Amino acid sequence: MLLVIESIVTCFVLLIVCVVGIANGPAGLVCFYEKEVQDRVVELGLTTKDRIKRNKGIAFLALMVPLLILVPCMVYQVNGASDFKSAAFQMAVIYVVSGLFDRIFIDWYWVTKTKAWIIPGTEDLMPYVYGKTMVMKWSSTVIGFPVMAVIIAWIVSLFS
């Protein structure tokens, strides 16, 4: 049951980052879109290349810090994981659930099926994320996150 709650907490963190990121319009998180879209948004005067770069850094930190700190803390401190195998498994579950939430709810539903993320003047470039980027996102969800869980559990086990 704790894993379910912790997975929901991690999904909620991701959702909050997205809500805050697009609070002043979807151009705020154009850093997650393909380069053509980013270039068009700059051309339209809705943002600048520097702002895109800055927002990408902020979004990266806002997403990675909880994944690298919050999730291991929940697994070790709240769940009481004490061995490599159970910690790696629990973190992998939380990471994959949050990744699936990102791929299915945020990328597929919220971004492509609602108007919340549409940037006026770029509709001809939709979908905003496709091809190689989408393959990389799915690969990171089903392969990268479990590997990250194993690496973190291994590093923690070295100091335990």
CSV table of N, CA and C in Angstrom, one decimal:
chain,number,residue,atom,x,y,z
A,1,MET,N,0.8,-1.2,0.0
A,1,MET,CA,0.0,0.0,0.0
A,1,MET,C,0.9,1.3,0.0
A,2,LEU,N,2.0,1.2,0.8
A,2,LEU,CA,2.8,2.4,0.8
A,2,LEU,C,3.4,2.7,-0.6
A,3,LEU,N,3.7,1.7,-1.4
A,3,LEU,CA,4.3,1.9,-2.7
A,3,LEU,C,3.3,2.6,-3.6
A,4,VAL,N,2.0,2.3,-3.4
A,4,VAL,CA,0.9,3.0,-4.2
A,4,VAL,C,0.9,4.5,-3.8
A,5,ILE,N,0.9,4.8,-2.5
A,5,ILE,CA,0.8,6.1,-2.0
A,5,ILE,C,2.1,6.9,-2.5
A,6,GLU,N,3.2,6.3,-2.3
A,6,GLU,CA,4.5,6.9,-2.7
A,6,GLU,C,4.6,7.2,-4.2
A,7,SER,N,4.0,6.3,-5.0
A,7,SER,CA,3.9,6.5,-6.5
A,7,SER,C,3.0,7.7,-6.8
A,8,ILE,N,1.9,7.8,-6.1
A,8,ILE,CA,1.0,8.9,-6.3
A,8,ILE,C,1.7,10.2,-5.9
A,9,VAL,N,2.4,10.2,-4.8
A,9,VAL,CA,3.1,11.4,-4.4
A,9,VAL,C,4.1,11.8,-5.5
A,10,THR,N,4.8,10.9,-6.0
A,10,THR,CA,5.8,11.2,-7.1
A,10,THR,C,5.1,11.7,-8.3
A,11,CYS,N,4.0,11.1,-8.7
A,11,CYS,CA,3.2,11.6,-9.8
A,11,CYS,C,2.7,13.1,-9.6
A,12,PHE,N,2.3,13.3,-8.3
A,12,PHE,CA,1.8,14.6,-7.9
A,12,PHE,C,2.9,15.7,-8.1
A,13,VAL,N,4.1,15.3,-7.7
A,13,VAL,CA,5.3,16.2,-7.8
A,13,VAL,C,5.5,16.6,-9.3
A,14,LEU,N,5.4,15.6,-10.1
A,14,LEU,CA,5.6,15.8,-11.6
A,14,LEU,C,4.4,16.7,-12.1
A,15,LEU,N,3.2,16.5,-11.7
A,15,LEU,CA,2.1,17.3,-12.1
A,15,LEU,C,2.3,18.7,-11.6
A,16,ILE,N,2.7,18.9,-10.4
A,16,ILE,CA,2.9,20.3,-9.9
A,16,ILE,C,4.0,21.0,-10.7
A,17,VAL,N,5.0,20.3,-11.0
A,17,VAL,CA,6.1,21.0,-11.8
A,17,VAL,C,5.5,21.4,-13.2
A,18,CYS,N,4.7,20.6,-13.8
A,18,CYS,CA,4.1,20.9,-15.1
A,18,CYS,C,3.1,22.1,-14.9
A,19,VAL,N,2.2,22.0,-13.9
A,19,VAL,CA,1.3,23.1,-13.7
A,19,VAL,C,2.0,24.4,-13.5
A,20,VAL,N,3.0,24.5,-12.6
A,20,VAL,CA,3.7,25.7,-12.4
A,20,VAL,C,4.4,26.1,-13.7
A,21,GLY,N,5.0,25.2,-14.4
A,21,GLY,CA,5.7,25.5,-15.6
A,21,GLY,C,4.9,26.1,-16.7
A,22,ILE,N,3.6,25.8,-16.8
A,22,ILE,CA,2.8,26.4,-17.8
A,22,ILE,C,1.8,27.4,-17.2
A,23,ALA,N,2.0,27.8,-16.0
A,23,ALA,CA,1.1,28.7,-15.3
A,23,ALA,C,0.9,30.0,-16.1
A,24,ASN,N,2.0,30.5,-16.8
A,24,ASN,CA,1.9,31.7,-17.6
A,24,ASN,C,1.8,31.4,-19.0
A,25,GLY,N,1.4,30.2,-19.4
A,25,GLY,CA,1.3,29.8,-20.8
A,25,GLY,C,2.2,28.6,-21.1
A,26,PRO,N,1.8,27.8,-22.1
A,26,PRO,CA,2.6,26.6,-22.4
A,26,PRO,C,4.0,26.9,-22.9
A,27,ALA,N,4.3,28.1,-23.3
A,27,ALA,CA,5.6,28.4,-23.8
A,27,ALA,C,6.6,28.3,-22.6
A,28,GLY,N,6.1,28.3,-21.4
A,28,GLY,CA,7.0,28.2,-20.3
A,28,GLY,C,7.7,26.9,-20.2
A,29,LEU,N,7.1,25.8,-20.8
A,29,LEU,CA,7.8,24.5,-20.8
A,29,LEU,C,8.0,24.0,-22.3
A,30,VAL,N,8.2,25.0,-23.2
A,30,VAL,CA,8.5,24.6,-24.5
A,30,VAL,C,9.8,23.9,-24.6
A,31,CYS,N,10.6,23.9,-23.6
A,31,CYS,CA,11.9,23.2,-23.6
A,31,CYS,C,11.7,21.7,-23.7
A,32,PHE,N,10.5,21.2,-23.5
A,32,PHE,CA,10.2,19.8,-23.6
A,32,PHE,C,9.7,19.4,-25.0
A,33,TYR,N,9.5,20.4,-25.9
A,33,TYR,CA,9.0,20.2,-27.2
A,33,TYR,C,10.2,20.1,-28.2
A,34,GLU,N,9.9,19.7,-29.4
A,34,GLU,CA,11.0,19.6,-30.4
A,34,GLU,C,11.6,20.9,-30.8
A,35,LYS,N,12.8,20.9,-31.3
A,35,LYS,CA,13.5,22.1,-31.7
A,35,LYS,C,12.7,23.0,-32.6
A,36,GLU,N,12.0,22.5,-33.6
A,36,GLU,CA,11.3,23.3,-34.5
A,36,GLU,C,10.2,24.1,-33.8
A,37,VAL,N,9.6,23.6,-32.8
A,37,VAL,CA,8.6,24.3,-32.0
A,37,VAL,C,9.3,25.4,-31.2
A,38,GLN,N,10.4,25.0,-30.6
A,38,GLN,CA,11.1,26.0,-29.8
A,38,GLN,C,11.5,27.2,-30.7
A,39,ASP,N,12.1,26.9,-31.8
A,39,ASP,CA,12.5,28.0,-32.8
A,39,ASP,C,11.3,28.9,-33.1
A,40,ARG,N,10.1,28.3,-33.4
A,40,ARG,CA,8.9,29.0,-33.8
A,40,ARG,C,8.5,29.9,-32.6
A,41,VAL,N,8.5,29.4,-31.4
A,41,VAL,CA,8.1,30.2,-30.3
A,41,VAL,C,9.0,31.4,-30.1
A,42,VAL,N,10.3,31.2,-30.3
A,42,VAL,CA,11.2,32.3,-30.2
A,42,VAL,C,10.9,33.3,-31.3
A,43,GLU,N,10.7,32.8,-32.5
A,43,GLU,CA,10.4,33.6,-33.7
A,43,GLU,C,9.1,34.5,-33.4
A,44,LEU,N,8.1,33.9,-32.8
A,44,LEU,CA,6.9,34.5,-32.5
A,44,LEU,C,7.0,35.6,-31.3
A,45,GLY,N,8.2,35.6,-30.7
A,45,GLY,CA,8.4,36.5,-29.6
A,45,GLY,C,7.8,36.1,-28.3
A,46,LEU,N,7.4,34.8,-28.1
A,46,LEU,CA,6.8,34.3,-26.9
A,46,LEU,C,7.8,34.0,-25.8
A,47,THR,N,9.0,33.8,-26.2
A,47,THR,CA,10.1,33.5,-25.3
A,47,THR,C,11.4,33.7,-26.0
A,48,THR,N,12.5,33.5,-25.3
A,48,THR,CA,13.9,33.6,-25.9
A,48,THR,C,14.6,32.3,-25.7
A,49,LYS,N,15.7,32.1,-26.5
A,49,LYS,CA,16.5,30.9,-26.4
A,49,LYS,C,17.1,30.8,-25.0
A,50,ASP,N,17.5,32.0,-24.4
A,50,ASP,CA,18.0,32.0,-23.0
A,50,ASP,C,17.0,31.5,-22.0
A,51,ARG,N,15.8,32.0,-22.2
A,51,ARG,CA,14.7,31.6,-21.2
A,51,ARG,C,14.4,30.1,-21.4
A,52,ILE,N,14.4,29.6,-22.6
A,52,ILE,CA,14.2,28.2,-22.8
A,52,ILE,C,15.3,27.4,-22.1
A,53,LYS,N,16.5,27.8,-22.3
A,53,LYS,CA,17.6,27.1,-21.6
A,53,LYS,C,17.5,27.2,-20.1
A,54,ARG,N,17.1,28.3,-19.6
A,54,ARG,CA,17.0,28.5,-18.1
A,54,ARG,C,15.8,27.6,-17.6
A,55,ASN,N,14.7,27.7,-18.3
A,55,ASN,CA,13.5,26.9,-17.9
A,55,ASN,C,13.8,25.4,-18.0
A,56,LYS,N,14.6,25.0,-18.9
A,56,LYS,CA,15.0,23.5,-19.0
A,56,LYS,C,15.8,23.1,-17.8
A,57,GLY,N,16.7,24.0,-17.4
A,57,GLY,CA,17.5,23.7,-16.2
A,57,GLY,C,16.7,23.7,-14.9
A,58,ILE,N,15.8,24.6,-14.8
A,58,ILE,CA,14.9,24.6,-13.6
A,58,ILE,C,14.0,23.4,-13.6
A,59,ALA,N,13.4,23.1,-14.8
A,59,ALA,CA,12.5,21.9,-14.9
A,59,ALA,C,13.3,20.6,-14.6
A,60,PHE,N,14.5,20.5,-15.1
A,60,PHE,CA,15.4,19.4,-14.8
A,60,PHE,C,15.6,19.2,-13.3
A,61,LEU,N,16.0,20.3,-12.7
A,61,LEU,CA,16.2,20.2,-11.2
A,61,LEU,C,14.9,19.9,-10.5
A,62,ALA,N,13.8,20.5,-10.9
A,62,ALA,CA,12.5,20.3,-10.2
A,62,ALA,C,12.0,18.9,-10.3
A,63,LEU,N,12.4,18.2,-11.4
A,63,LEU,CA,12.0,16.8,-11.6
A,63,LEU,C,13.0,15.8,-11.1
A,64,MET,N,14.3,16.1,-11.2
A,64,MET,CA,15.3,15.1,-10.8
A,64,MET,C,15.6,15.1,-9.3
A,65,VAL,N,15.5,16.3,-8.6
A,65,VAL,CA,15.8,16.3,-7.2
A,65,VAL,C,14.8,15.4,-6.4
A,66,PRO,N,13.5,15.5,-6.7
A,66,PRO,CA,12.6,14.5,-6.0
A,66,PRO,C,12.9,13.1,-6.4
A,67,LEU,N,13.2,12.8,-7.6
A,67,LEU,CA,13.5,11.4,-8.0
A,67,LEU,C,14.7,10.9,-7.3
A,68,LEU,N,15.8,11.7,-7.2
A,68,LEU,CA,17.0,11.3,-6.6
A,68,LEU,C,17.1,11.4,-5.1
A,69,ILE,N,16.2,12.2,-4.5
A,69,ILE,CA,16.2,12.4,-3.0
A,69,ILE,C,14.9,11.9,-2.4
A,70,LEU,N,13.8,12.4,-2.9
A,70,LEU,CA,12.5,12.0,-2.2
A,70,LEU,C,12.2,10.5,-2.3
A,71,VAL,N,12.4,9.9,-3.5
A,71,VAL,CA,12.1,8.5,-3.7
A,71,VAL,C,13.0,7.6,-2.8
A,72,PRO,N,14.3,7.8,-2.8
A,72,PRO,CA,15.1,6.9,-1.9
A,72,PRO,C,14.8,7.2,-0.5
A,73,CYS,N,14.5,8.4,-0.1
A,73,CYS,CA,14.1,8.7,1.3
A,73,CYS,C,12.8,7.9,1.7
A,74,MET,N,11.8,7.9,0.8
A,74,MET,CA,10.6,7.2,1.1
A,74,MET,C,10.9,5.7,1.2
A,75,VAL,N,11.7,5.2,0.3
A,75,VAL,CA,11.9,3.8,0.3
A,75,VAL,C,12.7,3.3,1.6
A,76,TYR,N,13.8,4.1,1.9
A,76,TYR,CA,14.6,3.7,3.0
A,76,TYR,C,14.0,4.1,4.4
A,77,GLN,N,13.5,5.3,4.4
A,77,GLN,CA,13.1,5.9,5.7
A,77,GLN,C,11.6,5.5,6.1
A,78,VAL,N,10.7,5.6,5.1
A,78,VAL,CA,9.3,5.3,5.4
A,78,VAL,C,9.1,3.8,5.3
A,79,ASN,N,9.5,3.2,4.2
A,79,ASN,CA,9.3,1.8,4.0
A,79,ASN,C,10.2,0.9,4.8
A,80,GLY,N,11.3,1.4,5.2
A,80,GLY,CA,12.3,0.6,6.0
A,80,GLY,C,13.1,-0.4,5.2
A,81,ALA,N,13.2,-0.1,3.9
A,81,ALA,CA,14.0,-1.0,3.1
A,81,ALA,C,15.5,-1.1,3.6
A,82,SER,N,16.0,-2.3,3.8
A,82,SER,CA,17.3,-2.4,4.4
A,82,SER,C,18.3,-3.2,3.5
A,83,ASP,N,17.7,-3.8,2.5
A,83,ASP,CA,18.6,-4.6,1.6
A,83,ASP,C,18.5,-4.1,0.2
A,84,PHE,N,19.5,-4.4,-0.6
A,84,PHE,CA,19.7,-3.9,-2.0
A,84,PHE,C,18.4,-4.3,-2.8
A,85,LYS,N,18.1,-5.6,-2.8
A,85,LYS,CA,17.0,-6.1,-3.6
A,85,LYS,C,15.7,-5.4,-3.4
A,86,SER,N,15.3,-5.3,-2.1
A,86,SER,CA,13.9,-4.7,-1.9
A,86,SER,C,14.0,-3.2,-2.2
A,87,ALA,N,15.1,-2.5,-1.9
A,87,ALA,CA,15.1,-1.1,-2.2
A,87,ALA,C,15.1,-0.8,-3.7
A,88,ALA,N,15.9,-1.6,-4.4
A,88,ALA,CA,15.9,-1.5,-5.9
A,88,ALA,C,14.5,-1.7,-6.5
A,89,PHE,N,13.9,-2.8,-6.0
A,89,PHE,CA,12.5,-3.1,-6.5
A,89,PHE,C,11.5,-2.0,-6.2
A,90,GLN,N,11.5,-1.5,-4.9
A,90,GLN,CA,10.6,-0.5,-4.6
A,90,GLN,C,10.8,0.8,-5.3
A,91,MET,N,12.0,1.2,-5.5
A,91,MET,CA,12.3,2.5,-6.2
A,91,MET,C,11.9,2.3,-7.7
A,92,ALA,N,12.2,1.1,-8.2
A,92,ALA,CA,11.9,0.9,-9.6
A,92,ALA,C,10.4,1.0,-9.8
A,93,VAL,N,9.6,0.4,-8.9
A,93,VAL,CA,8.1,0.5,-9.0
A,93,VAL,C,7.7,2.0,-9.0
A,94,ILE,N,8.2,2.8,-8.1
A,94,ILE,CA,7.8,4.2,-8.0
A,94,ILE,C,8.2,4.9,-9.2
A,95,TYR,N,9.4,4.7,-9.7
A,95,TYR,CA,9.9,5.4,-10.9
A,95,TYR,C,9.1,5.0,-12.1
A,96,VAL,N,8.8,3.8,-12.3
A,96,VAL,CA,8.1,3.3,-13.5
A,96,VAL,C,6.7,3.9,-13.5
A,97,VAL,N,6.0,3.8,-12.3
A,97,VAL,CA,4.7,4.4,-12.2
A,97,VAL,C,4.7,5.9,-12.5
A,98,SER,N,5.6,6.6,-12.0
A,98,SER,CA,5.7,8.1,-12.3
A,98,SER,C,6.0,8.3,-13.8
A,99,GLY,N,6.9,7.4,-14.4
A,99,GLY,CA,7.2,7.5,-15.8
A,99,GLY,C,6.0,7.2,-16.6
A,100,LEU,N,5.2,6.2,-16.3
A,100,LEU,CA,4.0,5.9,-17.0
A,100,LEU,C,3.0,7.0,-16.9
A,101,PHE,N,2.9,7.6,-15.7
A,101,PHE,CA,2.0,8.7,-15.5
A,101,PHE,C,2.4,9.9,-16.5
A,102,ASP,N,3.7,10.1,-16.6
A,102,ASP,CA,4.2,11.1,-17.5
A,102,ASP,C,3.9,10.8,-18.9
A,103,ARG,N,4.2,9.6,-19.4
A,103,ARG,CA,4.0,9.2,-20.8
A,103,ARG,C,2.5,9.2,-21.1
A,104,ILE,N,1.7,8.6,-20.3
A,104,ILE,CA,0.3,8.4,-20.6
A,104,ILE,C,-0.6,9.7,-20.3
A,105,PHE,N,-0.5,10.1,-19.0
A,105,PHE,CA,-1.4,11.2,-18.6
A,105,PHE,C,-0.9,12.5,-19.2
A,106,ILE,N,0.4,12.8,-18.9
A,106,ILE,CA,0.9,14.2,-19.3
A,106,ILE,C,1.1,14.2,-20.8
A,107,ASP,N,2.0,13.3,-21.3
A,107,ASP,CA,2.4,13.4,-22.8
A,107,ASP,C,1.2,13.1,-23.7
A,108,TRP,N,0.6,12.0,-23.5
A,108,TRP,CA,-0.5,11.5,-24.4
A,108,TRP,C,-1.8,12.3,-24.2
A,109,TYR,N,-2.3,12.3,-23.0
A,109,TYR,CA,-3.6,12.9,-22.8
A,109,TYR,C,-3.5,14.5,-22.6
A,110,TRP,N,-2.8,14.9,-21.6
A,110,TRP,CA,-2.9,16.4,-21.3
A,110,TRP,C,-2.3,17.2,-22.5
A,111,VAL,N,-1.1,16.8,-23.0
A,111,VAL,CA,-0.5,17.6,-24.0
A,111,VAL,C,-1.2,17.4,-25.4
A,112,THR,N,-1.6,16.2,-25.7
A,112,THR,CA,-2.1,16.0,-27.1
A,112,THR,C,-3.6,16.1,-27.2
A,113,LYS,N,-4.3,15.9,-26.1
A,113,LYS,CA,-5.8,15.8,-26.2
A,113,LYS,C,-6.5,17.0,-25.6
A,114,THR,N,-5.8,17.9,-25.0
A,114,THR,CA,-6.4,19.1,-24.4
A,114,THR,C,-5.7,20.3,-25.0
A,115,LYS,N,-6.3,21.5,-24.8
A,115,LYS,CA,-5.8,22.7,-25.3
A,115,LYS,C,-4.8,23.4,-24.4
A,116,ALA,N,-4.5,22.9,-23.2
A,116,ALA,CA,-3.7,23.5,-22.2
A,116,ALA,C,-2.3,23.7,-22.7
A,117,TRP,N,-1.7,22.9,-23.5
A,117,TRP,CA,-0.3,23.0,-23.9
A,117,TRP,C,-0.2,23.5,-25.3
A,118,ILE,N,-1.2,23.9,-26.0
A,118,ILE,CA,-1.1,24.4,-27.4
A,118,ILE,C,-0.6,25.8,-27.3
A,119,ILE,N,0.4,26.1,-28.1
A,119,ILE,CA,1.0,27.4,-28.2
A,119,ILE,C,0.5,28.0,-29.5
A,120,PRO,N,-0.3,29.1,-29.4
A,120,PRO,CA,-0.8,29.7,-30.6
A,120,PRO,C,0.3,30.1,-31.6
A,121,GLY,N,0.0,29.7,-32.9
A,121,GLY,CA,1.0,30.0,-33.9
A,121,GLY,C,1.9,28.8,-34.2
A,122,THR,N,1.7,27.7,-33.4
A,122,THR,CA,2.5,26.5,-33.6
A,122,THR,C,1.7,25.2,-33.9
A,123,GLU,N,0.4,25.4,-34.1
A,123,GLU,CA,-0.5,24.3,-34.3
A,123,GLU,C,-0.1,23.4,-35.5
A,124,ASP,N,0.5,24.0,-36.5
A,124,ASP,CA,1.0,23.2,-37.6
A,124,ASP,C,2.1,22.3,-37.3
A,125,LEU,N,2.8,22.5,-36.2
A,125,LEU,CA,3.9,21.6,-35.8
A,125,LEU,C,3.5,20.5,-34.8
A,126,MET,N,2.2,20.4,-34.5
A,126,MET,CA,1.7,19.3,-33.6
A,126,MET,C,1.8,18.0,-34.3
A,127,PRO,N,2.1,16.9,-33.6
A,127,PRO,CA,2.3,16.8,-32.2
A,127,PRO,C,3.7,17.4,-31.9
A,128,TYR,N,3.8,18.0,-30.7
A,128,TYR,CA,5.0,18.7,-30.3
A,128,TYR,C,6.1,17.8,-30.0
A,129,VAL,N,5.8,16.6,-29.6
A,129,VAL,CA,6.9,15.6,-29.3
A,129,VAL,C,6.6,14.3,-30.1
A,130,TYR,N,7.6,13.9,-30.9
A,130,TYR,CA,7.3,12.7,-31.8
A,130,TYR,C,8.7,12.0,-32.0
A,131,GLY,N,8.6,10.9,-32.8
A,131,GLY,CA,9.7,10.2,-33.2
A,131,GLY,C,10.8,9.8,-32.2
A,132,LYS,N,12.0,10.2,-32.5
A,132,LYS,CA,13.2,9.9,-31.7
A,132,LYS,C,13.0,10.3,-30.2
A,133,THR,N,12.4,11.5,-30.0
A,133,THR,CA,12.2,12.0,-28.7
A,133,THR,C,11.2,11.1,-27.9
A,134,MET,N,10.2,10.7,-28.5
A,134,MET,CA,9.2,9.9,-27.9
A,134,MET,C,9.8,8.5,-27.6
A,135,VAL,N,10.6,8.0,-28.5
A,135,VAL,CA,11.3,6.7,-28.2
A,135,VAL,C,12.2,6.8,-27.0
A,136,MET,N,12.9,7.9,-26.9
A,136,MET,CA,13.8,8.2,-25.8
A,136,MET,C,13.0,8.3,-24.5
A,137,LYS,N,11.9,9.0,-24.5
A,137,LYS,CA,11.1,9.1,-23.3
A,137,LYS,C,10.6,7.7,-22.8
A,138,TRP,N,10.1,6.9,-23.8
A,138,TRP,CA,9.6,5.6,-23.4
A,138,TRP,C,10.7,4.7,-22.9
A,139,SER,N,11.9,4.8,-23.6
A,139,SER,CA,13.0,4.0,-23.2
A,139,SER,C,13.5,4.4,-21.8
A,140,SER,N,13.5,5.7,-21.5
A,140,SER,CA,13.9,6.1,-20.1
A,140,SER,C,12.9,5.6,-19.1
A,141,THR,N,11.6,5.5,-19.4
A,141,THR,CA,10.6,5.0,-18.5
A,141,THR,C,10.8,3.5,-18.2
A,142,VAL,N,10.9,2.7,-19.3
A,142,VAL,CA,10.9,1.3,-19.0
A,142,VAL,C,12.3,0.7,-18.8
A,143,ILE,N,13.3,1.4,-19.2
A,143,ILE,CA,14.7,0.9,-19.0
A,143,ILE,C,15.5,1.8,-18.1
A,144,GLY,N,15.5,3.1,-18.4
A,144,GLY,CA,16.3,4.0,-17.6
A,144,GLY,C,15.9,4.1,-16.1
A,145,PHE,N,14.6,4.2,-15.8
A,145,PHE,CA,14.2,4.3,-14.4
A,145,PHE,C,14.6,3.1,-13.6
A,146,PRO,N,14.3,1.8,-14.1
A,146,PRO,CA,14.7,0.7,-13.3
A,146,PRO,C,16.3,0.6,-13.1
A,147,VAL,N,17.0,1.0,-14.1
A,147,VAL,CA,18.5,1.0,-14.0
A,147,VAL,C,18.9,2.0,-13.0
A,148,MET,N,18.2,3.2,-13.0
A,148,MET,CA,18.5,4.2,-12.0
A,148,MET,C,18.2,3.7,-10.6
A,149,ALA,N,17.1,3.0,-10.4
A,149,ALA,CA,16.8,2.4,-9.1
A,149,ALA,C,17.9,1.5,-8.6
A,150,VAL,N,18.4,0.6,-9.5
A,150,VAL,CA,19.4,-0.3,-9.2
A,150,VAL,C,20.7,0.4,-8.8
A,151,ILE,N,21.0,1.4,-9.5
A,151,ILE,CA,22.3,2.2,-9.3
A,151,ILE,C,22.2,2.9,-7.9
A,152,ILE,N,21.0,3.5,-7.6
A,152,ILE,CA,20.9,4.2,-6.3
A,152,ILE,C,20.9,3.2,-5.2
A,153,ALA,N,20.2,2.1,-5.3
A,153,ALA,CA,20.2,1.0,-4.3
A,153,ALA,C,21.6,0.5,-4.1
A,154,TRP,N,22.4,0.3,-5.2
A,154,TRP,CA,23.7,-0.2,-5.1
A,154,TRP,C,24.6,0.8,-4.3
A,155,ILE,N,24.5,2.1,-4.7
A,155,ILE,CA,25.3,3.1,-4.0
A,155,ILE,C,25.0,3.2,-2.5
A,156,VAL,N,23.7,3.1,-2.2
A,156,VAL,CA,23.3,3.1,-0.8
A,156,VAL,C,23.8,1.9,-0.1
A,157,SER,N,23.8,0.8,-0.7
A,157,SER,CA,24.2,-0.5,-0.1
A,157,SER,C,25.7,-0.5,0.2
A,158,LEU,N,26.5,0.3,-0.6
A,158,LEU,CA,27.9,0.4,-0.3
A,158,LEU,C,28.2,1.1,1.0
A,159,PHE,N,27.3,2.0,1.4
A,159,PHE,CA,27.5,2.8,2.6
A,159,PHE,C,26.7,2.3,3.8
A,160,SER,N,26.0,1.2,3.6
A,160,SER,CA,25.2,0.6,4.7
A,160,SER,C,26.0,-0.4,5.5
